[in-house]
XYZ file of C-alpha atoms in Angstrom:
414
model
C 27.173 11.558 -6.577
C 26.428 12.499 -10.894
C 23.856 11.337 -12.626
C 25.096 9.918 -16.490
C 22.717 8.565 -19.235
C 20.265 8.156 -16.508
C 22.138 6.426 -14.249
C 22.265 7.640 -10.452
C 26.129 7.677 -10.226
C 28.525 7.834 -6.604
C 31.929 9.175 -6.715
C 32.062 8.769 -10.806
C 31.557 4.897 -11.373
C 28.234 3.646 -12.532
C 27.210 1.079 -9.943
C 23.993 -0.282 -12.006
C 22.894 -1.145 -15.274
C 19.417 0.304 -14.796
C 18.404 4.349 -14.630
C 17.766 5.054 -11.140
C 15.695 7.478 -9.397
C 15.707 9.969 -12.884
C 13.943 13.686 -12.321
C 16.109 16.789 -12.198
C 13.165 19.094 -9.546
C 14.317 19.716 -6.533
C 12.598 17.486 -4.496
C 13.979 14.585 -6.548
C 17.516 16.654 -5.466
C 16.576 16.082 -2.946
C 16.134 11.897 -2.362
C 19.023 11.515 -4.803
C 20.726 13.946 -1.895
C 19.483 11.558 0.966
C 20.503 8.590 -0.657
C 23.600 9.053 -1.614
C 24.329 10.073 2.322
C 23.262 7.136 4.050
C 24.664 4.757 1.916
C 28.079 4.070 3.244
C 26.031 3.399 7.211
C 24.618 0.443 7.704
C 20.890 2.117 9.173
C 17.395 1.533 8.791
C 16.164 3.719 6.325
C 11.967 3.982 6.242
C 10.963 4.649 2.437
C 7.836 6.876 2.460
C 5.340 7.813 -0.317
C 2.237 6.938 -2.475
C 1.594 4.185 -4.494
C 3.326 4.268 -7.931
C 6.376 6.355 -6.856
C 9.373 4.773 -7.024
C 9.980 3.785 -4.036
C 11.318 0.679 -4.402
C 13.456 1.978 -7.381
C 15.153 4.221 -4.062
C 16.068 1.308 -2.298
C 17.557 -1.026 -5.094
C 19.287 2.327 -5.172
C 20.391 2.807 -1.826
C 21.719 -0.891 -1.883
C 23.370 -0.497 -5.830
C 25.825 2.870 -3.860
C 25.872 0.791 -0.501
C 29.046 -1.533 0.505
C 26.942 -4.527 0.253
C 26.242 -3.975 -3.571
C 27.669 -7.067 -3.998
C 25.932 -8.825 -1.397
C 22.015 -9.639 -2.107
C 18.917 -7.597 -1.886
C 16.289 -9.735 -1.318
C 12.484 -7.844 -1.878
C 9.323 -9.031 0.885
C 6.457 -7.061 -0.059
C 4.396 -7.501 3.961
C 1.445 -6.802 2.751
C 0.484 -10.216 0.377
C 1.475 -13.138 2.653
C -0.992 -14.236 4.579
C -0.689 -13.778 8.654
C 0.228 -17.208 8.519
C 3.029 -18.264 6.831
C 4.926 -14.227 7.005
C 6.823 -15.447 10.285
C 7.728 -18.830 8.243
C 8.786 -16.654 5.081
C 10.933 -14.072 7.437
C 12.794 -16.433 9.119
C 12.749 -20.160 7.208
C 11.595 -22.722 9.592
C 12.861 -26.282 10.690
C 11.859 -29.210 9.608
C 8.390 -31.189 10.336
C 8.091 -27.385 12.178
C 4.563 -28.092 11.115
C 2.122 -30.090 8.118
C 3.995 -29.622 4.802
C 7.401 -28.207 6.218
C 9.425 -31.688 4.449
C 12.724 -30.003 5.425
C 14.446 -26.948 6.103
C 13.994 -23.810 4.850
C 16.015 -20.867 4.900
C 13.809 -17.358 5.494
C 14.218 -14.170 4.051
C 15.953 -12.279 6.885
C 18.848 -16.055 6.379
C 18.989 -14.930 2.458
C 19.443 -11.302 2.936
C 23.162 -12.232 4.612
C 26.026 -10.236 3.544
C 23.286 -7.814 2.051
C 20.295 -5.813 2.418
C 16.602 -7.252 2.985
C 13.908 -5.029 1.554
C 10.765 -4.783 3.202
C 7.917 -3.357 1.066
C 4.403 -1.826 2.654
C 5.436 -2.451 6.095
C 2.323 -0.437 7.401
C 0.946 -4.182 6.348
C 2.352 -6.436 9.304
C 0.327 -8.302 11.014
C 0.655 -6.620 14.767
C 1.662 -10.163 16.321
C 4.608 -10.148 13.502
C 5.865 -6.521 13.666
C 7.301 -7.852 17.887
C 9.253 -10.381 16.166
C 10.360 -7.418 13.794
C 11.234 -5.120 16.241
C 13.076 -7.756 18.216
C 15.513 -8.854 15.435
C 15.948 -5.672 14.770
C 16.779 -4.702 18.361
C 19.435 -8.116 18.522
C 20.253 -8.574 14.810
C 19.067 -13.380 15.721
C 16.181 -15.086 15.247
C 14.939 -18.466 15.414
C 13.362 -20.151 12.095
C 10.179 -21.850 12.564
C 9.969 -24.984 14.889
C 13.802 -24.490 15.951
C 15.581 -23.514 19.565
C 18.825 -22.057 17.820
C 19.565 -18.052 17.394
C 20.649 -17.595 13.663
C 22.791 -14.119 14.040
C 22.344 -11.824 10.652
C 24.704 -9.125 9.170
C 21.706 -7.273 6.964
C 21.241 -3.837 6.136
C 16.666 -3.244 7.121
C 14.851 -1.265 4.334
C 11.743 -0.593 4.434
C 9.219 1.419 2.940
C 5.459 2.369 2.938
C 2.268 4.408 1.303
C 0.779 4.700 4.081
C 0.765 7.165 7.816
C 2.436 5.357 10.409
C 1.178 7.680 12.553
C -2.175 7.114 11.419
C -1.475 3.414 11.813
C -0.176 3.605 15.418
C -3.206 5.814 16.344
C -5.791 3.401 15.716
C -3.622 0.155 17.454
C -2.414 -1.154 14.136
C 0.804 -0.600 14.539
C 3.637 -0.269 17.129
C 4.967 2.839 17.481
C 8.653 1.872 19.066
C 9.093 -0.212 15.917
C 8.466 3.176 14.014
C 11.090 4.453 15.980
C 13.347 1.208 14.919
C 12.353 1.599 10.986
C 12.794 5.470 11.356
C 16.529 5.781 12.640
C 16.803 7.894 8.888
C 13.414 8.459 6.661
C 13.130 8.968 2.596
C 10.104 10.370 1.070
C 9.540 10.716 -2.434
C 6.745 13.432 -3.782
C 4.176 12.194 -6.254
C 4.801 13.064 -9.293
C 1.990 15.738 -9.251
C 3.742 17.592 -6.440
C 7.052 17.221 -9.526
C 5.463 17.927 -12.742
C 8.898 19.230 -14.215
C 9.943 15.523 -14.045
C 7.462 14.966 -16.858
C 8.922 15.413 -19.646
C 12.130 13.765 -18.494
C 10.574 10.814 -17.400
C 8.326 11.040 -20.790
C 10.893 11.245 -23.254
C 13.232 8.054 -21.012
C 10.089 5.544 -20.974
C 10.066 6.294 -24.721
C 13.333 4.768 -25.140
C 13.101 2.579 -22.847
C 10.950 0.865 -25.389
C 11.648 1.292 -28.616
C 15.027 -0.384 -27.344
C 17.244 2.608 -26.853
C 15.571 5.175 -29.595
C 12.374 6.717 -29.100
C 9.645 5.119 -29.921
C 7.415 8.145 -30.529
C 7.298 11.957 -30.494
C 5.955 14.051 -28.402
C 4.089 17.561 -29.721
C 4.479 20.352 -27.503
C 0.076 20.453 -26.718
C 1.180 16.571 -25.619
C 3.901 17.155 -23.087
C 2.135 20.038 -21.745
C -1.128 17.672 -21.557
C 1.021 15.014 -19.295
C 2.529 18.238 -17.632
C -1.013 18.955 -16.760
C -2.158 16.024 -15.994
C -2.775 14.718 -11.979
C -1.365 11.162 -12.341
C -2.821 9.574 -9.410
C -0.944 6.185 -10.066
C 2.232 8.808 -10.136
C 5.697 6.886 -12.492
C 3.876 3.960 -12.775
C 0.957 5.349 -14.929
C 3.519 7.340 -16.596
C 5.243 4.626 -18.052
C 2.041 3.000 -18.182
C 0.507 5.396 -20.805
C 4.058 5.465 -22.479
C 4.310 1.384 -22.931
C 0.749 2.237 -24.757
C 2.232 5.233 -26.924
C 4.718 3.512 -27.907
C 2.078 0.323 -29.488
C -0.036 2.296 -30.876
C 2.014 5.140 -32.211
C 5.169 3.868 -32.775
C 6.981 5.850 -34.994
C 5.141 8.345 -35.190
C 4.077 12.109 -33.360
C 1.172 11.766 -30.333
C -0.210 15.362 -29.818
C -2.805 16.403 -27.223
C -5.523 14.909 -28.684
C -3.759 11.599 -28.315
C -2.480 12.106 -24.714
C -5.707 12.288 -23.748
C -7.011 9.122 -25.642
C -3.988 6.914 -24.080
C -4.705 7.915 -20.968
C -8.461 7.570 -20.999
C -7.766 3.434 -21.793
C -5.473 3.754 -18.821
C -8.322 4.762 -17.464
C -11.281 2.404 -19.094
C -8.799 -0.324 -17.871
C -9.444 0.196 -14.017
C -13.031 0.866 -14.437
C -13.772 -2.728 -16.718
C -11.423 -4.922 -13.897
C -13.311 -2.774 -10.651
C -16.849 -4.464 -12.653
C -17.916 -1.105 -14.283
C -16.802 -1.621 -17.546
C -20.603 -0.319 -18.419
C -18.954 3.063 -17.571
C -16.658 4.352 -20.346
C -17.949 1.542 -23.018
C -21.741 3.888 -22.321
C -20.128 7.011 -23.826
C -20.095 7.630 -27.963
C -17.508 6.824 -30.003
C -17.329 10.667 -30.005
C -16.615 11.688 -26.300
C -13.417 9.305 -26.978
C -9.648 11.442 -28.575
C -10.285 10.153 -32.493
C -6.961 8.859 -33.368
C -4.827 11.108 -35.630
C -5.349 10.229 -39.441
C -1.544 9.816 -40.044
C -1.784 6.303 -37.213
C -2.023 3.354 -39.475
C -4.502 0.977 -39.054
C -5.621 1.653 -35.423
C -9.445 1.582 -35.026
C -12.040 3.855 -33.207
C -13.610 3.158 -29.862
C -16.498 0.571 -30.530
C -19.227 2.815 -30.156
C -21.610 0.941 -26.535
C -24.342 -1.613 -27.216
C -27.811 -0.454 -26.035
C -27.856 -3.063 -24.334
C -25.718 -3.830 -21.315
C -26.884 -7.719 -20.975
C -24.951 -8.021 -25.153
C -21.852 -7.115 -23.156
C -19.070 -10.339 -23.353
C -17.927 -10.359 -20.147
C -21.198 -10.603 -18.791
C -22.092 -13.793 -21.079
C -21.567 -16.581 -17.703
C -23.687 -14.396 -15.105
C -26.689 -15.614 -14.019
C -29.557 -13.554 -15.691
C -30.482 -11.757 -12.817
C -27.565 -10.298 -11.860
C -27.346 -8.265 -15.114
C -30.051 -7.109 -14.668
C -28.627 -5.901 -11.113
C -25.120 -4.910 -13.611
C -27.928 -2.881 -15.383
C -28.488 -1.289 -12.405
C -25.911 -0.015 -11.131
C -24.305 1.717 -14.674
C -23.128 4.735 -13.455
C -24.019 8.254 -15.455
C -20.709 9.619 -16.806
C -21.662 12.215 -16.548
C -22.755 12.930 -12.688
C -20.443 9.635 -11.917
C -23.157 8.865 -9.010
C -24.539 5.305 -9.418
C -27.867 4.093 -10.662
C -29.547 2.770 -6.886
C -30.046 -0.846 -7.015
C -32.735 -2.444 -7.768
C -36.016 -4.017 -5.501
C -36.634 -7.316 -5.312
C -40.447 -7.295 -6.180
C -38.694 -6.073 -9.654
C -36.328 -8.486 -9.972
C -38.910 -11.743 -9.163
C -41.814 -9.843 -11.415
C -40.900 -13.175 -13.508
C -41.334 -15.737 -11.033
C -39.219 -17.488 -10.240
C -34.720 -16.076 -9.639
C -31.804 -17.843 -8.724
C -31.214 -16.298 -5.854
C -27.811 -18.450 -4.943
C -26.045 -16.640 -8.379
C -27.550 -13.451 -7.664
C -25.032 -13.510 -4.616
C -22.075 -15.643 -5.772
C -21.881 -13.247 -8.792
C -22.153 -9.725 -6.274
C -19.794 -11.228 -4.245
C -17.409 -11.210 -7.363
C -17.931 -8.587 -8.143
C -17.238 -6.706 -4.726
C -14.250 -8.250 -4.263
C -13.206 -7.350 -7.578
C -13.284 -3.877 -7.297
C -12.220 -4.232 -4.132
C -8.833 -5.793 -5.084
C -8.108 -3.436 -8.027
C -9.494 -0.394 -6.105
C -6.567 -1.108 -3.292
C -4.066 -1.942 -5.734
C -4.533 -5.428 -4.862
C -3.566 -5.507 -1.348
C -5.738 -8.485 0.414
C -5.839 -6.780 3.796
C -6.838 -3.766 2.796
C -9.725 -4.491 0.153
C -10.491 -7.095 2.974
C -10.890 -4.119 5.020
C -12.911 -2.208 2.502
C -16.087 -5.457 2.512
C -16.307 -5.592 6.200
C -14.097 -9.147 6.647
C -11.324 -10.883 8.367
C -8.071 -11.581 5.778
C -8.191 -14.714 5.886
C -11.453 -15.032 5.093
C -11.246 -12.885 1.540
C -8.356 -15.248 1.011
C -11.086 -18.197 1.335
C -13.060 -16.395 -0.892
C -10.653 -15.618 -3.144
C -9.668 -19.699 -3.263
C -13.220 -20.667 -4.197
C -13.995 -18.177 -7.299
C -10.499 -18.982 -8.928
C -8.889 -15.594 -8.386
C -5.479 -14.763 -9.744
C -3.454 -13.631 -7.031
C -1.208 -11.058 -7.840
C 0.962 -10.853 -5.117
C 3.250 -13.749 -3.543
C 0.486 -15.540 -2.158
C 0.568 -19.254 -5.082
C 4.303 -18.692 -4.275
C 4.855 -18.575 -0.407
C 1.911 -21.948 -0.482
C 4.119 -23.669 -2.020
C 7.111 -23.008 -0.645
C 6.562 -23.380 3.460
């Protein structure tokens, strides 16, 4: 196995056109070694690692190096499909199997025949579906929903999760027998924090990617030091996002340490805004945000926050009483502690409030925050909110949320 121009090769032959599993650290060398060893077999693999560490890229690498490389690779996010649709999505359905089933439809396993099926976020699969998946892994056969014909399938199964499945087994949300069926060959991807030495190589690669082959920006030694020192809670995905921001704001320029921190602060600010905490980063003065170098033309400095949070544009459609709640919930960036909720008598000072609107706005805010904090994993957001998954899905439809997963596609094709 070798790395040629950033592309993982086996026996000297480049199997794919896109860079795969970059990094020269000992941890990544071990990952590549294990993938190379298991690729030629048909063994089921379980890829673990934190979100953003590259589990899907590892799965695609494994497929590209296998004898099934010319066959299909079908990816399924098990946590993104509603429990009532996942069986039909995986195994297909016959005409008339349920309301709306106007014709026969093949599932993901059938579509992956002769290739690889990648079951991402396997730890979020509903328990009742785990039983059916276990049977397919044991027999390599299944029936479509509404059918009684047993269909044989030749498919390699690769699963992935960022969760601790042993903990899931202990709390009863994951089957132990399924775990052992999946964990025939485990591959663990380390966090980027655990392989800091790979950060310069990855940053250079992403700079070239966003520059269409030539670096979109340069990095000063102090910038590299800052990047290596950062903990990267979002792992490689977060570093790639950082590089994309740099390619926009620093194209053709050099990023220094201050610019590095500025770009990192933009990423954190967006996450807080999406989580309904926009007043937190905006409450900082412009002087607290790293300034852009004078060498970068036409880049505005960060605006100072309005003194009154009711002037913030994203609150313009909220009920006045809900805006008051948002103002009270502003977090002090120096302590990261939330102010207490206002008391009811304070809000009733005007003599009249729209309680229904207040509760709806707060419900929307909590749903937004839960989705962001769980990486838009609906099942986890539901647990965080103390709701059933189906209840949360209904509320998301009610409030017009755009789902960042396969729900809409699954609903349309079922």
